[in-house]
Amino acid sequence: MTEKPSLREYLRRYAKGGIPREEMIATISAWDFEEEIHDPLLIEPTSQDNVVSLLNGAVVLGDITYEDAEEILRRKNARR
């Protein structure tokens, strides 16, 4: 069984300059996202690694721009 790649790690590599912008957008827009688990009884995040909400966090941290996140979601939605 192969383990899924880590979106969190991929975003870190991009932020450090290890991945070109267009490659990052194309790769993440085709990413195999998981459905996010929302449990009202949990205060702490579930630490899921391959969920769309990581894009919001990457924007807040300055790892990607708001425009990058918009383009990723636009391309992702166009694939449906």
Short mmCIF file of C-alpha atoms in Angstrom, two decimals:
data_model
loop_
_atom_site.label_atom_id
_atom_site.label_comp_id
_atom_site.label_asym_id
_atom_site.label_seq_id
_atom_site.Cartn_x
_atom_site.Cartn_y
_atom_site.Cartn_z
CA MET A 1 0.00 0.00 0.00
CA THR A 2 1.46 3.35 -0.97
CA GLU A 3 1.01 6.37 1.22
CA LYS A 4 -0.52 9.53 -0.22
CA PRO A 5 1.79 12.48 -0.76
CA SER A 6 1.55 15.25 1.81
CA LEU A 7 -0.07 18.50 0.65
CA ARG A 8 1.35 20.27 3.69
CA GLU A 9 4.88 19.18 2.74
CA TYR A 10 4.34 20.07 -0.91
CA LEU A 11 3.26 23.59 0.09
CA ARG A 12 6.36 23.92 2.29
CA ARG A 13 8.62 22.90 -0.59
CA TYR A 14 6.94 25.46 -2.83
CA ALA A 15 7.30 28.21 -0.19
CA LYS A 16 11.04 27.46 0.04
CA GLY A 17 11.39 27.92 -3.72
CA GLY A 18 11.71 24.25 -4.58
CA ILE A 19 8.80 24.16 -7.01
CA PRO A 20 7.90 26.62 -9.80
CA ARG A 21 4.58 28.48 -9.37
CA GLU A 22 2.83 27.09 -12.47
CA GLU A 23 3.85 23.53 -11.56
CA MET A 24 2.51 24.05 -8.02
CA ILE A 25 -0.83 25.36 -9.28
CA ALA A 26 -1.23 22.55 -11.82
CA THR A 27 -0.26 19.87 -9.31
CA ILE A 28 -2.47 21.06 -6.46
CA SER A 29 -5.45 21.68 -8.73
CA ALA A 30 -5.26 17.97 -9.65
CA TRP A 31 -4.57 16.89 -6.04
CA ASP A 32 -6.49 13.97 -4.52
CA PHE A 33 -8.08 15.92 -1.67
CA GLU A 34 -9.71 14.10 1.22
CA GLU A 35 -13.04 15.03 2.69
CA GLU A 36 -12.42 17.07 5.81
CA ILE A 37 -13.60 15.61 9.10
CA HIS A 38 -15.57 18.10 11.17
CA ASP A 39 -16.27 16.96 14.70
CA PRO A 40 -18.08 19.53 16.85
CA LEU A 41 -16.75 17.79 19.97
CA LEU A 42 -13.13 18.45 19.01
CA ILE A 43 -11.61 21.82 19.76
CA GLU A 44 -8.26 21.06 18.14
CA PRO A 45 -7.98 20.48 14.38
CA THR A 46 -7.87 16.86 13.25
CA SER A 47 -4.46 17.39 11.61
CA GLN A 48 -5.64 15.99 8.30
CA ASP A 49 -3.02 16.56 5.67
CA ASN A 50 -4.76 16.51 2.29
CA VAL A 51 -7.72 18.84 2.70
CA VAL A 52 -8.67 22.05 0.90
CA SER A 53 -8.52 24.10 4.13
CA LEU A 54 -4.71 23.78 4.03
CA LEU A 55 -4.81 26.23 1.13
CA ASN A 56 -6.38 28.85 3.41
CA GLY A 57 -3.67 28.26 5.97
CA ALA A 58 -0.97 28.58 3.32
CA VAL A 59 -2.41 31.96 2.30
CA VAL A 60 -2.46 33.17 5.90
CA LEU A 61 1.14 32.00 6.40
CA GLY A 62 2.21 33.71 3.18
CA ASP A 63 3.29 30.45 1.54
CA ILE A 64 0.96 31.06 -1.43
CA THR A 65 -1.00 34.11 -2.50
CA TYR A 66 -4.74 34.52 -2.39
CA GLU A 67 -4.64 34.61 -6.19
CA ASP A 68 -2.77 31.27 -6.23
CA ALA A 69 -5.48 29.68 -4.07
CA GLU A 70 -8.23 31.14 -6.27
CA GLU A 71 -6.56 29.78 -9.41
CA ILE A 72 -6.10 26.33 -7.85
CA LEU A 73 -9.78 26.17 -6.91
CA ARG A 74 -10.87 27.53 -10.31
CA ARG A 75 -8.91 24.81 -12.10
CA LYS A 76 -10.08 22.15 -9.66
CA ASN A 77 -13.73 23.10 -10.21
CA ALA A 78 -13.24 23.16 -14.00
CA ARG A 79 -12.22 19.48 -13.84
CA ARG A 80 -15.57 18.39 -12.47
#
